[in-house]
Amino acid sequence: MSVVNNAAALDPVTPQLSGSDSPFASLRSVRTDARARLLAGYIRSAIAFLSGPDHDKLTACTAPRCVRYFVKVHGRQEFCQPSCGNRARAARFYHRQRADSGR
Ligand SMILES: [Zn+2]
């Protein structure tokens, strides 16, 4: 866990408020190294997600040969994308056909 926290600390940022008509927030960085800023930004996002309210919706895709994780939008969602669902249905059909034909 310290590796993650150290990566997040690569780019200490300060929240800034900009715009007068419709203010928006941005983060001011002190680093000029683009790779460090990018890595720290990814890690900050991961920390925010894993410590946020949606972390329990993170689910492994159950399709054959898929190694992705996704955030469940509804309770019965099993696959990360429609193509994984199609591949899983095709695999089930294939195995059913093989079982029915006795091979
Ligand atoms: Zn998948």
PDB file of C-alpha atoms in Angstrom, residues 28-77:
ATOM      1  CA  ARG A  28      -2.468  23.071  -9.691  1.00  0.00           C
ATOM      2  CA  SER A  29       0.641  20.969  -9.886  1.00  0.00           C
ATOM      3  CA  VAL A  30       4.123  21.884  -8.788  1.00  0.00           C
ATOM      4  CA  ARG A  31       5.775  19.169 -10.933  1.00  0.00           C
ATOM      5  CA  THR A  32       6.879  19.621 -14.523  1.00  0.00           C
ATOM      6  CA  ASP A  33       7.592  15.916 -15.175  1.00  0.00           C
ATOM      7  CA  ALA A  34       4.606  14.790 -17.278  1.00  0.00           C
ATOM      8  CA  ARG A  35       5.068  11.088 -16.455  1.00  0.00           C
ATOM      9  CA  ALA A  36       5.075  11.731 -12.712  1.00  0.00           C
ATOM     10  CA  ARG A  37       2.010  13.968 -13.023  1.00  0.00           C
ATOM     11  CA  LEU A  38       0.182  11.344 -15.093  1.00  0.00           C
ATOM     12  CA  LEU A  39       1.067   8.485 -12.743  1.00  0.00           C
ATOM     13  CA  ALA A  40       0.117  10.487  -9.665  1.00  0.00           C
ATOM     14  CA  GLY A  41      -3.161  11.495 -11.304  1.00  0.00           C
ATOM     15  CA  TYR A  42      -4.040   7.878 -12.095  1.00  0.00           C
ATOM     16  CA  ILE A  43      -3.173   6.817  -8.568  1.00  0.00           C
ATOM     17  CA  ARG A  44      -5.223   9.660  -7.022  1.00  0.00           C
ATOM     18  CA  SER A  45      -8.206   8.561  -9.124  1.00  0.00           C
ATOM     19  CA  ALA A  46      -7.732   4.923  -8.062  1.00  0.00           C
ATOM     20  CA  ILE A  47      -7.511   5.900  -4.397  1.00  0.00           C
ATOM     21  CA  ALA A  48     -10.648   8.048  -4.724  1.00  0.00           C
ATOM     22  CA  PHE A  49     -12.525   5.176  -6.387  1.00  0.00           C
ATOM     23  CA  LEU A  50     -11.378   2.447  -3.981  1.00  0.00           C
ATOM     24  CA  SER A  51     -12.206   4.578  -0.945  1.00  0.00           C
ATOM     25  CA  GLY A  52     -15.477   5.884  -2.406  1.00  0.00           C
ATOM     26  CA  PRO A  53     -19.071   4.639  -2.357  1.00  0.00           C
ATOM     27  CA  ASP A  54     -18.838   2.661  -5.636  1.00  0.00           C
ATOM     28  CA  HIS A  55     -15.904   0.423  -4.701  1.00  0.00           C
ATOM     29  CA  ASP A  56     -18.218  -2.488  -3.804  1.00  0.00           C
ATOM     30  CA  LYS A  57     -19.641  -2.399  -7.348  1.00  0.00           C
ATOM     31  CA  LEU A  58     -16.237  -3.350  -8.787  1.00  0.00           C
ATOM     32  CA  THR A  59     -16.677  -6.830 -10.281  1.00  0.00           C
ATOM     33  CA  ALA A  60     -14.610  -9.281 -12.329  1.00  0.00           C
ATOM     34  CA  CYS A  61     -16.029 -10.079 -15.761  1.00  0.00           C
ATOM     35  CA  THR A  62     -17.170 -13.722 -15.922  1.00  0.00           C
ATOM     36  CA  ALA A  63     -16.715 -14.154 -19.690  1.00  0.00           C
ATOM     37  CA  PRO A  64     -14.245 -16.815 -20.853  1.00  0.00           C
ATOM     38  CA  ARG A  65     -10.711 -15.444 -21.359  1.00  0.00           C
ATOM     39  CA  CYS A  66     -11.618 -11.967 -20.091  1.00  0.00           C
ATOM     40  CA  VAL A  67      -9.442 -10.517 -17.348  1.00  0.00           C
ATOM     41  CA  ARG A  68     -11.165  -7.146 -16.975  1.00  0.00           C
ATOM     42  CA  TYR A  69     -12.935  -5.616 -14.022  1.00  0.00           C
ATOM     43  CA  PHE A  70     -15.884  -3.271 -14.345  1.00  0.00           C
ATOM     44  CA  VAL A  71     -18.280  -1.235 -12.213  1.00  0.00           C
ATOM     45  CA  LYS A  72     -21.726  -2.827 -12.115  1.00  0.00           C
ATOM     46  CA  VAL A  73     -24.439  -0.509 -13.390  1.00  0.00           C
ATOM     47  CA  HIS A  74     -27.282  -2.883 -12.473  1.00  0.00           C
ATOM     48  CA  GLY A  75     -27.504  -5.946 -10.239  1.00  0.00           C
ATOM     49  CA  ARG A  76     -27.578  -8.682 -12.890  1.00  0.00           C
ATOM     50  CA  GLN A  77     -24.673  -7.372 -14.976  1.00  0.00           C
TER      51      GLN A  77
END
